Amino acid sequence: NALRAAADMEAYQAAFENLTGSVEVAQGVMQSFSDFASKTPFELKNLVQAGIQLKAFGFSTDELIPRLKEVGNLVAAFGDFSQEKLEQVVRAMGRLRAGGPTGEAFESLRRFGITPQVLAQQAGLKMTGRGEIQESPEKVLAALSSLIEKRYGGMMDRLSQTVKGKASNLLDALFQTFAKIGTPFLPAIK
C-alpha cells in the first residue's frame, strides 16, 4: 500500500536524521541506499534497517554502504536474502567494532564459515590461549573485510542476476514507487 510505503520511508529518513543530526545528510544517505539497493538482491527496507543498526553501532555515514556491501556479499554467498541474516552479520560487526571479547560476534560469523582461528590465520592476527583475537577493533574489522572480499566478493552481483534476485529488485521497485505515490498524502494524515 502506498501510504504504508511512504510512512516507512519517512520513518527511515527520520531515523537517519536522528543518527546523523542533519536532514541533508540523511537525504543523501537515503539516496545512496536507494541506488545501492537497485544493484543488489536485497530489498531497500532491509538494507536501510541494517544501515540504521550499523550507524547506531558507531560506523560513520561514509562506512555504511561499503560495510553493507561486505555484509551483503557474505549473506548472499549462502543464498539467503533475509533481514534476519543481514542483522546477524551487522550485529557481529557492531560487537567487533565495540572491542572487548569477540566470542558473541564470532558465534554469529561461525554460521558463515568465519571463525577467530580462520580470521587470525588469514590475516596474521594475534590470539590468546583461549582462542580470542587480541587485536584492535579496527584491525579485526579490516581483516574481516579482507576475508569477506577474498572469499565472497561479487556474490550480491551474481545473485542479483538470478530469478530470485530479479524478483527482489522488482518488489523493491514497487515499494519505492508506492512510497513516491503515497508521500504527497502524508501531510493530510498528520
PDB file of N, CA and C in Angstrom, residues 87-142:
ATOM      1  N   GLU A  87      20.902  -8.952   9.723  1.00  0.00           N
ATOM      2  CA  GLU A  87      21.028  -8.477  11.106  1.00  0.00           C
ATOM      3  C   GLU A  87      22.064  -9.260  11.888  1.00  0.00           C
ATOM      4  N   GLN A  88      22.170 -10.574  11.666  1.00  0.00           N
ATOM      5  CA  GLN A  88      23.172 -11.378  12.367  1.00  0.00           C
ATOM      6  C   GLN A  88      24.574 -10.853  12.089  1.00  0.00           C
ATOM      7  N   VAL A  89      24.854 -10.602  10.820  1.00  0.00           N
ATOM      8  CA  VAL A  89      26.196 -10.154  10.441  1.00  0.00           C
ATOM      9  C   VAL A  89      26.427  -8.710  10.905  1.00  0.00           C
ATOM     10  N   VAL A  90      25.415  -7.862  10.796  1.00  0.00           N
ATOM     11  CA  VAL A  90      25.549  -6.469  11.252  1.00  0.00           C
ATOM     12  C   VAL A  90      25.830  -6.437  12.754  1.00  0.00           C
ATOM     13  N   ARG A  91      25.100  -7.245  13.529  1.00  0.00           N
ATOM     14  CA  ARG A  91      25.352  -7.287  14.983  1.00  0.00           C
ATOM     15  C   ARG A  91      26.759  -7.781  15.280  1.00  0.00           C
ATOM     16  N   ALA A  92      27.227  -8.759  14.524  1.00  0.00           N
ATOM     17  CA  ALA A  92      28.593  -9.251  14.720  1.00  0.00           C
ATOM     18  C   ALA A  92      29.604  -8.143  14.447  1.00  0.00           C
ATOM     19  N   MET A  93      29.406  -7.396  13.365  1.00  0.00           N
ATOM     20  CA  MET A  93      30.315  -6.283  13.071  1.00  0.00           C
ATOM     21  C   MET A  93      30.256  -5.224  14.168  1.00  0.00           C
ATOM     22  N   GLY A  94      29.064  -4.952  14.673  1.00  0.00           N
ATOM     23  CA  GLY A  94      28.914  -3.992  15.755  1.00  0.00           C
ATOM     24  C   GLY A  94      29.658  -4.428  17.002  1.00  0.00           C
ATOM     25  N   ARG A  95      29.570  -5.711  17.332  1.00  0.00           N
ATOM     26  CA  ARG A  95      30.289  -6.230  18.505  1.00  0.00           C
ATOM     27  C   ARG A  95      31.799  -6.145  18.305  1.00  0.00           C
ATOM     28  N   LEU A  96      32.255  -6.462  17.096  1.00  0.00           N
ATOM     29  CA  LEU A  96      33.687  -6.369  16.814  1.00  0.00           C
ATOM     30  C   LEU A  96      34.161  -4.923  16.894  1.00  0.00           C
ATOM     31  N   ARG A  97      33.345  -4.010  16.413  1.00  0.00           N
ATOM     32  CA  ARG A  97      33.704  -2.588  16.464  1.00  0.00           C
ATOM     33  C   ARG A  97      33.807  -2.089  17.898  1.00  0.00           C
ATOM     34  N   ALA A  98      32.956  -2.618  18.768  1.00  0.00           N
ATOM     35  CA  ALA A  98      32.946  -2.184  20.162  1.00  0.00           C
ATOM     36  C   ALA A  98      34.192  -2.638  20.912  1.00  0.00           C
ATOM     37  N   GLY A  99      34.891  -3.632  20.408  1.00  0.00           N
ATOM     38  CA  GLY A  99      36.064  -4.149  21.102  1.00  0.00           C
ATOM     39  C   GLY A  99      35.637  -5.094  22.211  1.00  0.00           C
ATOM     40  N   GLY A 100      36.606  -5.473  23.024  1.00  0.00           N
ATOM     41  CA  GLY A 100      36.301  -6.404  24.104  1.00  0.00           C
ATOM     42  C   GLY A 100      36.227  -7.830  23.589  1.00  0.00           C
ATOM     43  N   PRO A 101      35.630  -8.717  24.377  1.00  0.00           N
ATOM     44  CA  PRO A 101      35.546 -10.123  23.967  1.00  0.00           C
ATOM     45  C   PRO A 101      34.793 -10.277  22.642  1.00  0.00           C
ATOM     46  N   THR A 102      35.302 -11.139  21.793  1.00  0.00           N
ATOM     47  CA  THR A 102      34.735 -11.297  20.456  1.00  0.00           C
ATOM     48  C   THR A 102      33.906 -12.572  20.309  1.00  0.00           C
ATOM     49  N   GLY A 103      33.712 -13.292  21.390  1.00  0.00           N
ATOM     50  CA  GLY A 103      33.011 -14.582  21.323  1.00  0.00           C
ATOM     51  C   GLY A 103      31.643 -14.512  20.705  1.00  0.00           C
ATOM     52  N   GLU A 104      30.808 -13.555  21.131  1.00  0.00           N
ATOM     53  CA  GLU A 104      29.447 -13.443  20.582  1.00  0.00           C
ATOM     54  C   GLU A 104      29.465 -13.119  19.097  1.00  0.00           C
ATOM     55  N   ALA A 105      30.371 -12.232  18.714  1.00  0.00           N
ATOM     56  CA  ALA A 105      30.454 -11.857  17.298  1.00  0.00           C
ATOM     57  C   ALA A 105      30.811 -13.073  16.448  1.00  0.00           C
ATOM     58  N   PHE A 106      31.772 -13.842  16.909  1.00  0.00           N
ATOM     59  CA  PHE A 106      32.187 -14.994  16.121  1.00  0.00           C
ATOM     60  C   PHE A 106      31.194 -16.147  16.195  1.00  0.00           C
ATOM     61  N   GLU A 107      30.363 -16.160  17.199  1.00  0.00           N
ATOM     62  CA  GLU A 107      29.288 -17.156  17.230  1.00  0.00           C
ATOM     63  C   GLU A 107      28.363 -16.932  16.024  1.00  0.00           C
ATOM     64  N   SER A 108      28.064 -15.679  15.717  1.00  0.00           N
ATOM     65  CA  SER A 108      27.245 -15.368  14.538  1.00  0.00           C
ATOM     66  C   SER A 108      28.014 -15.623  13.249  1.00  0.00           C
ATOM     67  N   LEU A 109      29.260 -15.191  13.196  1.00  0.00           N
ATOM     68  CA  LEU A 109      30.053 -15.337  11.970  1.00  0.00           C
ATOM     69  C   LEU A 109      30.383 -16.797  11.663  1.00  0.00           C
ATOM     70  N   ARG A 110      30.459 -17.615  12.696  1.00  0.00           N
ATOM     71  CA  ARG A 110      30.753 -19.039  12.515  1.00  0.00           C
ATOM     72  C   ARG A 110      29.712 -19.690  11.588  1.00  0.00           C
ATOM     73  N   ARG A 111      28.489 -19.205  11.653  1.00  0.00           N
ATOM     74  CA  ARG A 111      27.428 -19.739  10.786  1.00  0.00           C
ATOM     75  C   ARG A 111      27.720 -19.478   9.304  1.00  0.00           C
ATOM     76  N   PHE A 112      28.646 -18.561   9.057  1.00  0.00           N
ATOM     77  CA  PHE A 112      29.029 -18.219   7.685  1.00  0.00           C
ATOM     78  C   PHE A 112      30.458 -18.698   7.374  1.00  0.00           C
ATOM     79  N   GLY A 113      30.962 -19.592   8.210  1.00  0.00           N
ATOM     80  CA  GLY A 113      32.280 -20.174   7.961  1.00  0.00           C
ATOM     81  C   GLY A 113      33.453 -19.328   8.406  1.00  0.00           C
ATOM     82  N   ILE A 114      33.207 -18.311   9.236  1.00  0.00           N
ATOM     83  CA  ILE A 114      34.294 -17.443   9.698  1.00  0.00           C
ATOM     84  C   ILE A 114      34.472 -17.635  11.200  1.00  0.00           C
ATOM     85  N   THR A 115      35.607 -18.192  11.566  1.00  0.00           N
ATOM     86  CA  THR A 115      35.940 -18.400  12.975  1.00  0.00           C
ATOM     87  C   THR A 115      37.116 -17.492  13.340  1.00  0.00           C
ATOM     88  N   PRO A 116      37.357 -17.290  14.639  1.00  0.00           N
ATOM     89  CA  PRO A 116      38.524 -16.479  15.025  1.00  0.00           C
ATOM     90  C   PRO A 116      39.822 -17.079  14.496  1.00  0.00           C
ATOM     91  N   GLN A 117      39.902 -18.402  14.509  1.00  0.00           N
ATOM     92  CA  GLN A 117      41.122 -19.068  14.050  1.00  0.00           C
ATOM     93  C   GLN A 117      41.356 -18.832  12.563  1.00  0.00           C
ATOM     94  N   VAL A 118      40.295 -18.949  11.778  1.00  0.00           N
ATOM     95  CA  VAL A 118      40.410 -18.727  10.330  1.00  0.00           C
ATOM     96  C   VAL A 118      40.814 -17.283  10.052  1.00  0.00           C
ATOM     97  N   LEU A 119      40.162 -16.353  10.727  1.00  0.00           N
ATOM     98  CA  LEU A 119      40.473 -14.937  10.517  1.00  0.00           C
ATOM     99  C   LEU A 119      41.903 -14.631  10.948  1.00  0.00           C
ATOM    100  N   ALA A 120      42.315 -15.142  12.104  1.00  0.00           N
ATOM    101  CA  ALA A 120      43.679 -14.904  12.596  1.00  0.00           C
ATOM    102  C   ALA A 120      44.713 -15.489  11.642  1.00  0.00           C
ATOM    103  N   GLN A 121      44.441 -16.682  11.159  1.00  0.00           N
ATOM    104  CA  GLN A 121      45.374 -17.330  10.246  1.00  0.00           C
ATOM    105  C   GLN A 121      45.483 -16.572   8.926  1.00  0.00           C
ATOM    106  N   GLN A 122      44.346 -16.154   8.377  1.00  0.00           N
ATOM    107  CA  GLN A 122      44.336 -15.447   7.094  1.00  0.00           C
ATOM    108  C   GLN A 122      45.024 -14.086   7.182  1.00  0.00           C
ATOM    109  N   ALA A 123      44.859 -13.411   8.337  1.00  0.00           N
ATOM    110  CA  ALA A 123      45.340 -12.029   8.441  1.00  0.00           C
ATOM    111  C   ALA A 123      46.541 -11.868   9.363  1.00  0.00           C
ATOM    112  N   GLY A 124      47.011 -12.961   9.947  1.00  0.00           N
ATOM    113  CA  GLY A 124      48.164 -12.874  10.846  1.00  0.00           C
ATOM    114  C   GLY A 124      47.863 -12.136  12.140  1.00  0.00           C
ATOM    115  N   LEU A 125      46.656 -12.298  12.656  1.00  0.00           N
ATOM    116  CA  LEU A 125      46.271 -11.639  13.906  1.00  0.00           C
ATOM    117  C   LEU A 125      46.740 -12.456  15.102  1.00  0.00           C
ATOM    118  N   LYS A 126      47.026 -11.759  16.205  1.00  0.00           N
ATOM    119  CA  LYS A 126      47.436 -12.433  17.437  1.00  0.00           C
ATOM    120  C   LYS A 126      46.209 -12.964  18.171  1.00  0.00           C
ATOM    121  N   MET A 127      46.387 -14.151  18.781  1.00  0.00           N
ATOM    122  CA  MET A 127      45.297 -14.762  19.543  1.00  0.00           C
ATOM    123  C   MET A 127      45.772 -15.084  20.958  1.00  0.00           C
ATOM    124  N   THR A 128      44.811 -15.109  21.874  1.00  0.00           N
ATOM    125  CA  THR A 128      45.109 -15.525  23.246  1.00  0.00           C
ATOM    126  C   THR A 128      45.064 -17.053  23.302  1.00  0.00           C
ATOM    127  N   GLY A 129      45.471 -17.610  24.422  1.00  0.00           N
ATOM    128  CA  GLY A 129      45.412 -19.055  24.619  1.00  0.00           C
ATOM    129  C   GLY A 129      43.984 -19.579  24.642  1.00  0.00           C
ATOM    130  N   ARG A 130      43.026 -18.695  24.911  1.00  0.00           N
ATOM    131  CA  ARG A 130      41.614 -19.098  24.968  1.00  0.00           C
ATOM    132  C   ARG A 130      40.918 -18.982  23.601  1.00  0.00           C
ATOM    133  N   GLY A 131      41.660 -18.645  22.570  1.00  0.00           N
ATOM    134  CA  GLY A 131      41.076 -18.565  21.240  1.00  0.00           C
ATOM    135  C   GLY A 131      40.453 -17.225  20.890  1.00  0.00           C
ATOM    136  N   GLU A 132      40.715 -16.202  21.684  1.00  0.00           N
ATOM    137  CA  GLU A 132      40.204 -14.852  21.393  1.00  0.00           C
ATOM    138  C   GLU A 132      41.260 -14.083  20.593  1.00  0.00           C
ATOM    139  N   ILE A 133      40.790 -13.296  19.660  1.00  0.00           N
ATOM    140  CA  ILE A 133      41.709 -12.444  18.893  1.00  0.00           C
ATOM    141  C   ILE A 133      42.133 -11.282  19.782  1.00  0.00           C
ATOM    142  N   GLN A 134      43.411 -11.002  19.753  1.00  0.00           N
ATOM    143  CA  GLN A 134      43.985  -9.969  20.612  1.00  0.00           C
ATOM    144  C   GLN A 134      44.536  -8.829  19.755  1.00  0.00           C
ATOM    145  N   GLU A 135      43.624  -8.109  19.132  1.00  0.00           N
ATOM    146  CA  GLU A 135      43.996  -7.000  18.259  1.00  0.00           C
ATOM    147  C   GLU A 135      42.973  -5.883  18.429  1.00  0.00           C
ATOM    148  N   SER A 136      43.262  -4.716  17.873  1.00  0.00           N
ATOM    149  CA  SER A 136      42.334  -3.589  17.949  1.00  0.00           C
ATOM    150  C   SER A 136      41.089  -3.892  17.116  1.00  0.00           C
ATOM    151  N   PRO A 137      39.968  -3.280  17.496  1.00  0.00           N
ATOM    152  CA  PRO A 137      38.754  -3.477  16.698  1.00  0.00           C
ATOM    153  C   PRO A 137      38.956  -3.104  15.223  1.00  0.00           C
ATOM    154  N   GLU A 138      39.702  -2.052  14.977  1.00  0.00           N
ATOM    155  CA  GLU A 138      39.938  -1.620  13.596  1.00  0.00           C
ATOM    156  C   GLU A 138      40.674  -2.690  12.802  1.00  0.00           C
ATOM    157  N   LYS A 139      41.663  -3.305  13.427  1.00  0.00           N
ATOM    158  CA  LYS A 139      42.453  -4.336  12.749  1.00  0.00           C
ATOM    159  C   LYS A 139      41.609  -5.595  12.499  1.00  0.00           C
ATOM    160  N   VAL A 140      40.772  -5.948  13.459  1.00  0.00           N
ATOM    161  CA  VAL A 140      39.898  -7.117  13.297  1.00  0.00           C
ATOM    162  C   VAL A 140      38.896  -6.869  12.170  1.00  0.00           C
ATOM    163  N   LEU A 141      38.276  -5.687  12.150  1.00  0.00           N
ATOM    164  CA  LEU A 141      37.317  -5.366  11.090  1.00  0.00           C
ATOM    165  C   LEU A 141      37.979  -5.306   9.718  1.00  0.00           C
ATOM    166  N   ALA A 142      39.188  -4.774   9.654  1.00  0.00           N
ATOM    167  CA  ALA A 142      39.917  -4.736   8.375  1.00  0.00           C
ATOM    168  C   ALA A 142      40.213  -6.154   7.894  1.00  0.00           C
TER     169      ALA A 142
END
